[in-house]
PDB file of C-alpha atoms and ligand atoms in Angstrom:
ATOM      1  CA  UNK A   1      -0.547   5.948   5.180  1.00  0.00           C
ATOM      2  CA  UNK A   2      -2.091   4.844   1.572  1.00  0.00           C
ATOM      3  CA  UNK A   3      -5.807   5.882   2.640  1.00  0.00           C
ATOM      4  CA  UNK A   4      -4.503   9.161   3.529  1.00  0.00           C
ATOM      5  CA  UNK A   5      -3.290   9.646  -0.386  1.00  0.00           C
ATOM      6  CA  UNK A   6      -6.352   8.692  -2.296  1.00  0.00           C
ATOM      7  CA  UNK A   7      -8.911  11.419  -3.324  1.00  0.00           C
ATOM      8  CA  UNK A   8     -12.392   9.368  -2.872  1.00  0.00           C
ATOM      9  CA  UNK A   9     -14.628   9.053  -5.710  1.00  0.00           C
ATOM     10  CA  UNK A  10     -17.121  11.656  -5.644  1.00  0.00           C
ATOM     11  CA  UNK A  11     -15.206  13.499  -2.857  1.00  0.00           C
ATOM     12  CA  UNK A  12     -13.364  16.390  -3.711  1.00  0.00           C
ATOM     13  CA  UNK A  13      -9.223  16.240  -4.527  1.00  0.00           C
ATOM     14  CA  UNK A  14      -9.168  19.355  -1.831  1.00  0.00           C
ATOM     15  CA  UNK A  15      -5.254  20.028  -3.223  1.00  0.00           C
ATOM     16  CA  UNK A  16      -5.172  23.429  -0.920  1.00  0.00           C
ATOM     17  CA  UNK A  17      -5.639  21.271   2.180  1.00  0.00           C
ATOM     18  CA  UNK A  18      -3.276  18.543   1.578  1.00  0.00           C
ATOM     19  CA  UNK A  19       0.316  19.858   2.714  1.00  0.00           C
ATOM     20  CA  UNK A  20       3.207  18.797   0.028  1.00  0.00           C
ATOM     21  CA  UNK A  21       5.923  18.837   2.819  1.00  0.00           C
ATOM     22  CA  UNK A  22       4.204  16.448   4.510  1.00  0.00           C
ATOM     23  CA  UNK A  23       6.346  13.315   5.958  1.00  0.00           C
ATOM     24  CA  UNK A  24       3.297  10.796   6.282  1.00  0.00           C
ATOM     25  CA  UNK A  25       5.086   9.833   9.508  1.00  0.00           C
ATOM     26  CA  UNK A  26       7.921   8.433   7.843  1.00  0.00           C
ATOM     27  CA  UNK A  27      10.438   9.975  10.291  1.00  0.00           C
ATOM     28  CA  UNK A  28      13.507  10.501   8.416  1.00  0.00           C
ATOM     29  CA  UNK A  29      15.545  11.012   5.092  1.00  0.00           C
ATOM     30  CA  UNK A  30      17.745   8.337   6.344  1.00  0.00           C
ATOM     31  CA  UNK A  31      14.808   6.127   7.645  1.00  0.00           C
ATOM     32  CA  UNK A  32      13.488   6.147   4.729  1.00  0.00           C
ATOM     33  CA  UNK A  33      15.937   4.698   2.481  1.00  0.00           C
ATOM     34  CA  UNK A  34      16.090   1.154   4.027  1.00  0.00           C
ATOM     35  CA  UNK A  35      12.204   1.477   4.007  1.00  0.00           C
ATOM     36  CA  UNK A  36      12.592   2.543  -0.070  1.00  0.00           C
ATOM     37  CA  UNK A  37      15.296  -0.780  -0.642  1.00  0.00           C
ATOM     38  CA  UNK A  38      12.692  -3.282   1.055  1.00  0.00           C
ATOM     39  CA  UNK A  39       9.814  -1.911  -0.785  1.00  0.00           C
ATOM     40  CA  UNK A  40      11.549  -2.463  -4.378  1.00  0.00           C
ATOM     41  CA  UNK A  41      12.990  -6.113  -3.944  1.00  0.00           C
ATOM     42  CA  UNK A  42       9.094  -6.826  -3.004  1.00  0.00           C
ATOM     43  CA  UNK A  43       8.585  -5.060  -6.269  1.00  0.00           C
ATOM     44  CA  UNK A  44      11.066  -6.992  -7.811  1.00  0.00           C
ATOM     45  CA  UNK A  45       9.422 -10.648  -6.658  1.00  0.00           C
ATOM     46  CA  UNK A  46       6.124  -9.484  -7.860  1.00  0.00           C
ATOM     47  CA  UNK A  47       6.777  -8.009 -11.084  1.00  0.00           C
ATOM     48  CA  UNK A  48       8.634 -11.360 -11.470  1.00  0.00           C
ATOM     49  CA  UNK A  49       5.185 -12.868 -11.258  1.00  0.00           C
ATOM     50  CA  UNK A  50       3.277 -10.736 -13.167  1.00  0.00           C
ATOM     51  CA  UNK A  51       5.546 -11.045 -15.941  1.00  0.00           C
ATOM     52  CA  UNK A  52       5.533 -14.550 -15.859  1.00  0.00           C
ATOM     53  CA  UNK A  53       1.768 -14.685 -15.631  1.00  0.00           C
ATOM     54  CA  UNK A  54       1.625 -12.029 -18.442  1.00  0.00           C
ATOM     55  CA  UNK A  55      -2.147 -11.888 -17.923  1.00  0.00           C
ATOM     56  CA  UNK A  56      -3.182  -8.700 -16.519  1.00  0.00           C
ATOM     57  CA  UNK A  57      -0.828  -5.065 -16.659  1.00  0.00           C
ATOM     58  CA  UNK A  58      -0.432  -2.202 -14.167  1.00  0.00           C
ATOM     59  CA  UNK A  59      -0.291   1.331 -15.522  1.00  0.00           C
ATOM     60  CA  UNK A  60       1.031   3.952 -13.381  1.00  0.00           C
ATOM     61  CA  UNK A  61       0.040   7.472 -14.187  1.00  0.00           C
ATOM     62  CA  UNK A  62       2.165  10.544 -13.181  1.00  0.00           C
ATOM     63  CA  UNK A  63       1.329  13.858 -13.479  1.00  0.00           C
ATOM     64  CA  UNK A  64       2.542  16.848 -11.460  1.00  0.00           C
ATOM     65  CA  UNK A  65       3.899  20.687 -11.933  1.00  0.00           C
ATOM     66  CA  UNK A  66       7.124  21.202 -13.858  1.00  0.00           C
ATOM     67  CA  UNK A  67       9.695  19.950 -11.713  1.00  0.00           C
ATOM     68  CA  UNK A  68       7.510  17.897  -9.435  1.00  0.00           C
ATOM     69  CA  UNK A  69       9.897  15.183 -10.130  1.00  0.00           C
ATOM     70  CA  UNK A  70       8.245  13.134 -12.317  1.00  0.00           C
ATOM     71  CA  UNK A  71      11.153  11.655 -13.722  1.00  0.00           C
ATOM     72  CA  UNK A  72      13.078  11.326 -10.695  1.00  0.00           C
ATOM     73  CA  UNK A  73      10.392   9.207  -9.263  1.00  0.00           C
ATOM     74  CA  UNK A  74      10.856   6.585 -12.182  1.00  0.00           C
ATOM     75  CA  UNK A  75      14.211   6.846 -11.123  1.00  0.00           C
ATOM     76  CA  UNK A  76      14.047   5.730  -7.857  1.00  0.00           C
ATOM     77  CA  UNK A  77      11.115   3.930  -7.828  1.00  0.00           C
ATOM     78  CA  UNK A  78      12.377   1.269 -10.902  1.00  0.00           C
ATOM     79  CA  UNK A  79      15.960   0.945 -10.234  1.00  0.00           C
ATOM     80  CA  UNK A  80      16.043  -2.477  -9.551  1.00  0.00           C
ATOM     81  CA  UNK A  81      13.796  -4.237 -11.430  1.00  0.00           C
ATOM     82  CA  UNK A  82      13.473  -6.357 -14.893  1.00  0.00           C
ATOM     83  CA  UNK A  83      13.747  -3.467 -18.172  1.00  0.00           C
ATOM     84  CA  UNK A  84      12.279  -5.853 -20.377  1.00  0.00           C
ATOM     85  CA  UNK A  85       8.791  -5.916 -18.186  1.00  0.00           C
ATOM     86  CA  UNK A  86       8.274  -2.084 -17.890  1.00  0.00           C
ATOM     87  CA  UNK A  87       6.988  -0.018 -20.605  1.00  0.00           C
ATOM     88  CA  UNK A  88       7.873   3.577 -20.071  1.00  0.00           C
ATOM     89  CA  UNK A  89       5.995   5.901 -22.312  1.00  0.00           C
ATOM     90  CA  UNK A  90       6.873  10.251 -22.023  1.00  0.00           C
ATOM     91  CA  UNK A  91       4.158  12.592 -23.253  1.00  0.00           C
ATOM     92  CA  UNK A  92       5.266  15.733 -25.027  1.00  0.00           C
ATOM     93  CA  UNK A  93       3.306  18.383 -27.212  1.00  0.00           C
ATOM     94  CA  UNK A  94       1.967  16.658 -29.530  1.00  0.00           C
ATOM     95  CA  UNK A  95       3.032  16.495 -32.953  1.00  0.00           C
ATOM     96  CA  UNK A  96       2.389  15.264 -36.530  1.00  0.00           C
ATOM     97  CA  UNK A  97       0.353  12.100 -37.136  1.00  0.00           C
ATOM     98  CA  UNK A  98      -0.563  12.572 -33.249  1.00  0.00           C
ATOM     99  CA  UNK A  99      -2.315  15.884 -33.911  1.00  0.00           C
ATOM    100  CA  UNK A 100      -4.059  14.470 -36.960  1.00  0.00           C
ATOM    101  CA  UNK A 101      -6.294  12.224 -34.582  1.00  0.00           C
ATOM    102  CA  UNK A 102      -8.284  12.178 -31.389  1.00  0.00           C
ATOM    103  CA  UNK A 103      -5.737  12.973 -27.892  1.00  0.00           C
ATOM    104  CA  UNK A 104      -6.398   9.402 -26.820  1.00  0.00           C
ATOM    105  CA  UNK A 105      -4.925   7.725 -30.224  1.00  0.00           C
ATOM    106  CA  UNK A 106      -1.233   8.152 -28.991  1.00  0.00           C
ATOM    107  CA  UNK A 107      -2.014   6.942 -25.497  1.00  0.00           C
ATOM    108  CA  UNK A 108      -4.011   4.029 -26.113  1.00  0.00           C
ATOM    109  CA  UNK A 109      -1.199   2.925 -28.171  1.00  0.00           C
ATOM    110  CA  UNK A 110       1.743   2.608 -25.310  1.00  0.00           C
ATOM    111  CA  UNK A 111      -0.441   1.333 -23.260  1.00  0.00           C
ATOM    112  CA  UNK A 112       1.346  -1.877 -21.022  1.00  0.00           C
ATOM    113  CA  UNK A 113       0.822  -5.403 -22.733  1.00  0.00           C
ATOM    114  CA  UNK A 114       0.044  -8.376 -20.759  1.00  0.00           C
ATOM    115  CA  UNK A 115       2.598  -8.649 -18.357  1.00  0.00           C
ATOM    116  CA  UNK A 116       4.160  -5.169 -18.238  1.00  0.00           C
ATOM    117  CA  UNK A 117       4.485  -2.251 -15.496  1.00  0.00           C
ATOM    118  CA  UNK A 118       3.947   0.892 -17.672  1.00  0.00           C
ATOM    119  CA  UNK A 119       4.927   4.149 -16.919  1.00  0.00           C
ATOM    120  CA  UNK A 120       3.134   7.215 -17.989  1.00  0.00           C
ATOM    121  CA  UNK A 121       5.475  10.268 -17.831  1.00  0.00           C
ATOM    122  CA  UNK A 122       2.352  12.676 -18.367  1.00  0.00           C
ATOM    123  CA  UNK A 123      -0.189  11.021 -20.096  1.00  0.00           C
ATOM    124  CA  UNK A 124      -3.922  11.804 -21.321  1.00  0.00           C
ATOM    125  CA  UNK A 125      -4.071  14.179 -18.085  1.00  0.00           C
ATOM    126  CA  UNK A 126      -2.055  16.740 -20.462  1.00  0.00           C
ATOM    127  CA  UNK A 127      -5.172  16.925 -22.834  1.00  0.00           C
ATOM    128  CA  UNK A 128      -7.473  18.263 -20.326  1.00  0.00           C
ATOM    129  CA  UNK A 129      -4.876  20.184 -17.901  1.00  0.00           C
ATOM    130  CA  UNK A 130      -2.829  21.677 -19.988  1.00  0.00           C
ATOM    131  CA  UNK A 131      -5.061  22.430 -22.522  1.00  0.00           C
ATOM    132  CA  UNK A 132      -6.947  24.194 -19.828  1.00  0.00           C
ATOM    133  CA  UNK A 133      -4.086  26.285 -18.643  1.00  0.00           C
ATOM    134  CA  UNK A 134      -2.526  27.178 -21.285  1.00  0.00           C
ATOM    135  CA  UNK A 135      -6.314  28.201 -23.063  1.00  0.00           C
ATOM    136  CA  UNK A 136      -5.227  25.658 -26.134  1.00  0.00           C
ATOM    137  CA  UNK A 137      -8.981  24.738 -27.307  1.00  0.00           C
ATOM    138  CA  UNK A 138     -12.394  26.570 -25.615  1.00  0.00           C
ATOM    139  CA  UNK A 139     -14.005  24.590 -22.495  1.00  0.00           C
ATOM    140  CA  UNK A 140     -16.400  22.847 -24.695  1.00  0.00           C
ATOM    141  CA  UNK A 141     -13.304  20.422 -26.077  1.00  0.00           C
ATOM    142  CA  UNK A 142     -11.422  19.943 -22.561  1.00  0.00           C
ATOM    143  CA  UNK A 143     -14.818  19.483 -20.130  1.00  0.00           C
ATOM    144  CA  UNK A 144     -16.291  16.325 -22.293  1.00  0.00           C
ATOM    145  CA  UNK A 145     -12.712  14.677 -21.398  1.00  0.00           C
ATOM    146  CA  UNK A 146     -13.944  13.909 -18.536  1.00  0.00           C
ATOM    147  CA  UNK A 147     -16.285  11.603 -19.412  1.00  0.00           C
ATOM    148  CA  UNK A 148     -14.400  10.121 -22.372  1.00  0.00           C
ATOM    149  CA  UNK A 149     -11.092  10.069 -19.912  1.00  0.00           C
ATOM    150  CA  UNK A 150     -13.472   7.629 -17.471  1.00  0.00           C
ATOM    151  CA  UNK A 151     -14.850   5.758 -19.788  1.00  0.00           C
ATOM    152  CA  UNK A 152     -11.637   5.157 -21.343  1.00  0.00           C
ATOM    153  CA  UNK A 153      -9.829   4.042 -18.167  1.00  0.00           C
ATOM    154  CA  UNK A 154     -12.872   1.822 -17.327  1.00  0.00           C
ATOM    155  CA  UNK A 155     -12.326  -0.147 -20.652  1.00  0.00           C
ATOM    156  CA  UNK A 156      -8.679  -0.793 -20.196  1.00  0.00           C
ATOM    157  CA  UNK A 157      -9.619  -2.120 -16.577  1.00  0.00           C
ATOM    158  CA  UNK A 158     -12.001  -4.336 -17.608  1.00  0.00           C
ATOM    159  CA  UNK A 159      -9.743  -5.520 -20.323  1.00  0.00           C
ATOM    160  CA  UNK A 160      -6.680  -6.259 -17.584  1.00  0.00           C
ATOM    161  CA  UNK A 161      -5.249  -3.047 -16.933  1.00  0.00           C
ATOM    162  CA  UNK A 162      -4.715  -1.860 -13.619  1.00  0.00           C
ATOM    163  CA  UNK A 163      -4.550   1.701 -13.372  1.00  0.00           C
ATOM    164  CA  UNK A 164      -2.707   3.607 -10.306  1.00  0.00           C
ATOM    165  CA  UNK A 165      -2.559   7.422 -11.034  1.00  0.00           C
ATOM    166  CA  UNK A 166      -0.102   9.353  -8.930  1.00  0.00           C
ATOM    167  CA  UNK A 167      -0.291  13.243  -8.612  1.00  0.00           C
ATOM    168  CA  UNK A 168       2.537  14.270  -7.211  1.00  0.00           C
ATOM    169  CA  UNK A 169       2.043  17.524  -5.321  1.00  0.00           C
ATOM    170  CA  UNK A 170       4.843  20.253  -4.770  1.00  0.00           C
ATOM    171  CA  UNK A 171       4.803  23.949  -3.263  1.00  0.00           C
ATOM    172  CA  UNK A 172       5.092  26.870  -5.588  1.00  0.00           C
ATOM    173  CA  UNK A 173       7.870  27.775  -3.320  1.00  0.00           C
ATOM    174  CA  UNK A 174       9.571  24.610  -3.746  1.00  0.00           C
ATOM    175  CA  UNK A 175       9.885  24.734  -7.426  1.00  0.00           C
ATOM    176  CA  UNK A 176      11.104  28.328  -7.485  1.00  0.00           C
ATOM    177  CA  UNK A 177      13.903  26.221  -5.689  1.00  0.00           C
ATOM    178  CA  UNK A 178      14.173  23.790  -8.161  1.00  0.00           C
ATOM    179  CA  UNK A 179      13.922  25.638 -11.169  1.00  0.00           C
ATOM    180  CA  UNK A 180      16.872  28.009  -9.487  1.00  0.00           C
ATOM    181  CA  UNK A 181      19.117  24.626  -8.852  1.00  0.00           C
ATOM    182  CA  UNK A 182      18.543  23.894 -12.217  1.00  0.00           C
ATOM    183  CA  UNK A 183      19.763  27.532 -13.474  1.00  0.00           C
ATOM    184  CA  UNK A 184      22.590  27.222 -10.996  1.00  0.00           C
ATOM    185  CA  UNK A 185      23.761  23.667 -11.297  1.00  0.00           C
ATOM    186  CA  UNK A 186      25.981  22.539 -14.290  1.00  0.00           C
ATOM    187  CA  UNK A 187      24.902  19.058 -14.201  1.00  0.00           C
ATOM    188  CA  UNK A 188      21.045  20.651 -14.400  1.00  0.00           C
ATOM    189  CA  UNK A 189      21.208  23.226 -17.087  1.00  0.00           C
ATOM    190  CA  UNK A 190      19.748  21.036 -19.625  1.00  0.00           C
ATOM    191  CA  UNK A 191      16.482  20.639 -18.103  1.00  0.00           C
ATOM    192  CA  UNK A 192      15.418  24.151 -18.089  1.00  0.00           C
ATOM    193  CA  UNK A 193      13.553  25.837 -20.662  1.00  0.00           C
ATOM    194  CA  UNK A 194      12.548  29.909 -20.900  1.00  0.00           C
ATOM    195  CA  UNK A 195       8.915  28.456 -21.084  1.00  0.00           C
ATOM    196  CA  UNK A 196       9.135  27.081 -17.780  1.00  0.00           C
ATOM    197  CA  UNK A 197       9.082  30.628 -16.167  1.00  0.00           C
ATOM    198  CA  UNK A 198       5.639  31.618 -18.479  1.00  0.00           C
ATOM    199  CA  UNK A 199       4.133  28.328 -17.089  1.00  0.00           C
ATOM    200  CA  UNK A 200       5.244  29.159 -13.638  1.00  0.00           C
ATOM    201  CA  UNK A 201       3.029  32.448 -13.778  1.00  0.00           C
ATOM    202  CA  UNK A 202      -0.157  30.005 -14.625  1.00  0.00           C
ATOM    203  CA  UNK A 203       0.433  28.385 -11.077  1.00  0.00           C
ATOM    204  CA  UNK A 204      -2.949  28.736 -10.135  1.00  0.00           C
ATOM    205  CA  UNK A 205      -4.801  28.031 -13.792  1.00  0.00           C
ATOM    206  CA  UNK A 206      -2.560  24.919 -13.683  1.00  0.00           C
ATOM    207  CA  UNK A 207      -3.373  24.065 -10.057  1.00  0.00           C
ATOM    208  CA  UNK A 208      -7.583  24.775 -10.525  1.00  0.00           C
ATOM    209  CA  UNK A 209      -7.245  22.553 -13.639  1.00  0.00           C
ATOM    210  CA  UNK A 210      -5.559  19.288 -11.632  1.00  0.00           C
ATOM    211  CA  UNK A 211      -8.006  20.257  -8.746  1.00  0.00           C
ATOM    212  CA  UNK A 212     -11.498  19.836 -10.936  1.00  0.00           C
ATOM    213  CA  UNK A 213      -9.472  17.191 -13.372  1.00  0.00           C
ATOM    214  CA  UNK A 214      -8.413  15.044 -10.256  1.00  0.00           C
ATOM    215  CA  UNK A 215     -11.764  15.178  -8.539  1.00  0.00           C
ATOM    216  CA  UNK A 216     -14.174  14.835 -12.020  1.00  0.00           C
ATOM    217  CA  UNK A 217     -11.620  11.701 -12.702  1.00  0.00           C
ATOM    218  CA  UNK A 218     -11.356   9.591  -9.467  1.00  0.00           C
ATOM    219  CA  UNK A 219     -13.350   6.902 -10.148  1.00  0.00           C
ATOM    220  CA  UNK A 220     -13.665   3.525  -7.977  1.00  0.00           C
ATOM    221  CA  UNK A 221     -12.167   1.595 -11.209  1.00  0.00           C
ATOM    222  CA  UNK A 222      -9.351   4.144 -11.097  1.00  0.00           C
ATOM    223  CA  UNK A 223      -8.787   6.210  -8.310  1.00  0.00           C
ATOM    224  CA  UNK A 224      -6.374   9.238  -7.993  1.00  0.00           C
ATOM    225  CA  UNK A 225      -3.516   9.048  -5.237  1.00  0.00           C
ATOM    226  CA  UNK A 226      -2.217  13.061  -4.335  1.00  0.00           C
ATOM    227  CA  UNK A 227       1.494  12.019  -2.902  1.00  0.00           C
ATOM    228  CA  UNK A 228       3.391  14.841  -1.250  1.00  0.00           C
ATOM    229  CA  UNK A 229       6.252  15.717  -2.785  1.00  0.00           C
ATOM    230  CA  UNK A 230       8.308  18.422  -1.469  1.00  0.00           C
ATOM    231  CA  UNK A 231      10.820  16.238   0.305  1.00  0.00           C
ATOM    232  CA  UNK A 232      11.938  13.441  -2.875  1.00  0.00           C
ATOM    233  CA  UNK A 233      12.576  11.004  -0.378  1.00  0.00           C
ATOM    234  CA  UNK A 234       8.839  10.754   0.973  1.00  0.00           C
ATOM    235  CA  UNK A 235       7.604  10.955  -2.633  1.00  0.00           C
ATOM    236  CA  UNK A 236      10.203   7.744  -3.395  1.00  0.00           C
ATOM    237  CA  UNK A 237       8.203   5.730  -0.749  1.00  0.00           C
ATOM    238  CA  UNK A 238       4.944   6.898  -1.447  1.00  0.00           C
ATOM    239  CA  UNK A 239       5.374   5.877  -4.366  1.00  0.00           C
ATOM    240  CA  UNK A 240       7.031   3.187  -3.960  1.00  0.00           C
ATOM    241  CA  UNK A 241       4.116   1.944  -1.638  1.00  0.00           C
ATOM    242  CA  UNK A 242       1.846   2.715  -3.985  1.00  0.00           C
ATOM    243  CA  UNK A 243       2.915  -0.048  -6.480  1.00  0.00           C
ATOM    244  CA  UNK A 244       3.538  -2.449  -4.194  1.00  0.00           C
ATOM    245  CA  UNK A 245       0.317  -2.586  -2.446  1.00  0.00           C
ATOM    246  CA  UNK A 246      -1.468  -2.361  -6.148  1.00  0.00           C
ATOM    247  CA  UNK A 247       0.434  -5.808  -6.897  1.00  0.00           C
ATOM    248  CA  UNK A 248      -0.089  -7.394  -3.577  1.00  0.00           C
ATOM    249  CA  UNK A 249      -3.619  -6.903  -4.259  1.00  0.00           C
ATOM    250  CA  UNK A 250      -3.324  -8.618  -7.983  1.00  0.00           C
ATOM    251  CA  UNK A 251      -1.398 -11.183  -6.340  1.00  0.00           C
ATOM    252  CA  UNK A 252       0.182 -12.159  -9.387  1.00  0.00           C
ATOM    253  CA  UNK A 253       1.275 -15.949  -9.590  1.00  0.00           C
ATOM    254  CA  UNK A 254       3.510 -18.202 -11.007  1.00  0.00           C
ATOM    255  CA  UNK A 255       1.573 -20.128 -13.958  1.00  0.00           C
ATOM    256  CA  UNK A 256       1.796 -23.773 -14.168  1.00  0.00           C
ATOM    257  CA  UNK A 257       3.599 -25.261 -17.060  1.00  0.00           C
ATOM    258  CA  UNK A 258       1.674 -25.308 -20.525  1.00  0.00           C
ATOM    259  CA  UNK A 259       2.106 -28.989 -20.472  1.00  0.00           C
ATOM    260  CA  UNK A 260       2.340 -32.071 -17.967  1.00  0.00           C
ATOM    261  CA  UNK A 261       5.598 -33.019 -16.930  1.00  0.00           C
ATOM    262  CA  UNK A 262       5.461 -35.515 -14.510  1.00  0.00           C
ATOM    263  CA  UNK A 263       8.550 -37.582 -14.948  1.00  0.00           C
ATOM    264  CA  UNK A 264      10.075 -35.568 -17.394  1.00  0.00           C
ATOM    265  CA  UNK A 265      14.128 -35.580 -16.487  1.00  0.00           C
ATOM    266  CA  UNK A 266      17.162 -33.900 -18.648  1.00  0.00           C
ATOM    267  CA  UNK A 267      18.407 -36.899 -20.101  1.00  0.00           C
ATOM    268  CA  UNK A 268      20.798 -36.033 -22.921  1.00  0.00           C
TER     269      UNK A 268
HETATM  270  P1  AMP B 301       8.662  17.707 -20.314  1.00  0.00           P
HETATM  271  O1  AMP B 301       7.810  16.702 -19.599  1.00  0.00           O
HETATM  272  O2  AMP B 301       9.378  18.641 -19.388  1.00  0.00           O
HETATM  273  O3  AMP B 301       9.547  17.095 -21.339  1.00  0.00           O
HETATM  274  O4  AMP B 301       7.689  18.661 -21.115  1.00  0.00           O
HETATM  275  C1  AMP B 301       6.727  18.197 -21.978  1.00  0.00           C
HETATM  276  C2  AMP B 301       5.794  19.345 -22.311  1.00  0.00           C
HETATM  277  O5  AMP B 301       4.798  18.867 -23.199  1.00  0.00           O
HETATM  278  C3  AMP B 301       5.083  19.904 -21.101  1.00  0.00           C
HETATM  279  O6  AMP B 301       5.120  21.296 -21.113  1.00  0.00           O
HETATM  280  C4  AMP B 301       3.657  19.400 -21.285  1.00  0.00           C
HETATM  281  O7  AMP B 301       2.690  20.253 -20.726  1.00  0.00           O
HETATM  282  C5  AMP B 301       3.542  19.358 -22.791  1.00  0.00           C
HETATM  283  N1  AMP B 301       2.479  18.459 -23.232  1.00  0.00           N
HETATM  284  C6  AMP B 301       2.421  17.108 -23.084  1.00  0.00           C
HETATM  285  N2  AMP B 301       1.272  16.619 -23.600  1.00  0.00           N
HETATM  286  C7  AMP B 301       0.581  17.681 -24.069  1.00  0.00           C
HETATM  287  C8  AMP B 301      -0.677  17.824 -24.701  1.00  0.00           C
HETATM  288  N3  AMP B 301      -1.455  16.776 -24.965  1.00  0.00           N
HETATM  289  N4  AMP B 301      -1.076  19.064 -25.052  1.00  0.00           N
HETATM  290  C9  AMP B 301      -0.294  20.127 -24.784  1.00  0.00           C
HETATM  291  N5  AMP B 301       0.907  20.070 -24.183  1.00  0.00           N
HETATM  292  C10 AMP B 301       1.346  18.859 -23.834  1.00  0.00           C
HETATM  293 MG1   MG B 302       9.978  20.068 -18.215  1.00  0.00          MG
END
């Protein structure tokens, strides 16, 4: 199901071909759920390890439209597992001491320590994307990214940091939904903003930005995973699957104690 996600390096992120309402086979809503529970008490036994080991970090990276459920997938997707080992970090526009240096200042800095899962609710992504869409700086500022964006990643990797960067793809038509839900339900009303509506109408500047971002940015060290995500609980288990498979391959372990204890025994 996995190889079906990842955009190849040097192959093209082809967004327009890959369908968000896609299933990946996992039959259904209620299938799924057991499927979800397994996949985070593995998560649970190997973030134990990591942790423990406190050698190496993952990073997971999640972009996605407004409403692509971003923070619903940390949701469902971390429930479960030790607080003090994740390091969540959210992205807004940036602001004050963050404008008065380079984009990647503020994201090298809540970056996961030895150890940690971290979380990146947008991320660097924003600097090229949205700055893009939204016209923010000319195309000589936001194309160079690229290459600083890569060479960036590529450091933290060889410096311990594994990096597992999630788009997670929804239908126009599906977040006129959501957006709606959020206008109609109580509980929701606090999520939506006016601006959402403006940033709706750059649908397609937004989706030709993640299209030449995602393919310029999949590299072998750090490749880009495109995770349907129309139906939440297929985007749960993508996910979900995701992470664990990126920690399987780490195969975190146990360390053995700093010192010898043979014989050592509780005595008093
Ligand atoms: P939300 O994730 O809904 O709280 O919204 C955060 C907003 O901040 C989104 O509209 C992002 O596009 C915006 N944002 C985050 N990082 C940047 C950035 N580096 N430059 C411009 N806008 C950004
Ligand atoms: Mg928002």
């Amino acid at each position: 199901m996995l190889s079906k996600l990842i955009v190849e390096p040097g192959k093209s992120a082809r967004l327009a071909e890959r369908d968000p309402a896609d299933q990946l086979g996992l039959g259904s809503k209620e299938e799924a759920e057991p499927r979800r529970l397994e996949l985070l008490s593995e998560l649970f036994a190997l973030q134990d390890r990591l942790w423990a080991e406190a050698r190496r970090s993952v990073l997971l990276v999640l972009q996605g439209m407004d409403t692509s459920g971003k923070d619903g997938t940390i949701r469902h997707v971390f429930t479960g597992l030790n607080p003090a080992a994740v390091a969540d970090a959210a992205f807004k526009v940036p602001v004050g001491a963050e404008v008065e240096h380079d984009y990647l200042w503020r994201v090298h800095a809540v970056c996961p320590s030895r150890g940690e899962i971290g979380i990146f609710n947008r991320s660097h992504y924003e600097d090229i994307v949205t700055v893009r869409a939204r016209q923010l700086q000319p195309k000589a500022v936001w194309s160079r990214r690229y290459r600083h964006v890569r060479e960036f990643e590529r450091m933290l990797v060889d410096e311990g940091t594994t990096i597992l960067k999630v788009f997670l793809h929804i239908s126009k038509e599906e977040q006129r939904e959501r957006l709606q839900a959020r206008l109609d339900e109580p509980d929701k009303r606090w999520k939506f903003k006016l601006g959402d509506l403006d940033t709706r109408k750059l649908w397609p500047d937004f989706l030709d930005a993640y299209e030449e971002a995602i393919t310029e940015t999949s590299t072998k060290w750090a490749p880009w995973y495109v995770v349907p995500a129309d139906h939440k609980w297929v985007r749960n288990v993508a996910v979900a699957s995701l992470l664990v498979d990126t920690l399987r391959a780490l195969g975190p372990r146990f360390p053995a104690p700093a010192e010898d204890l043979t014989g050592v025994q509780v005595v008093y």
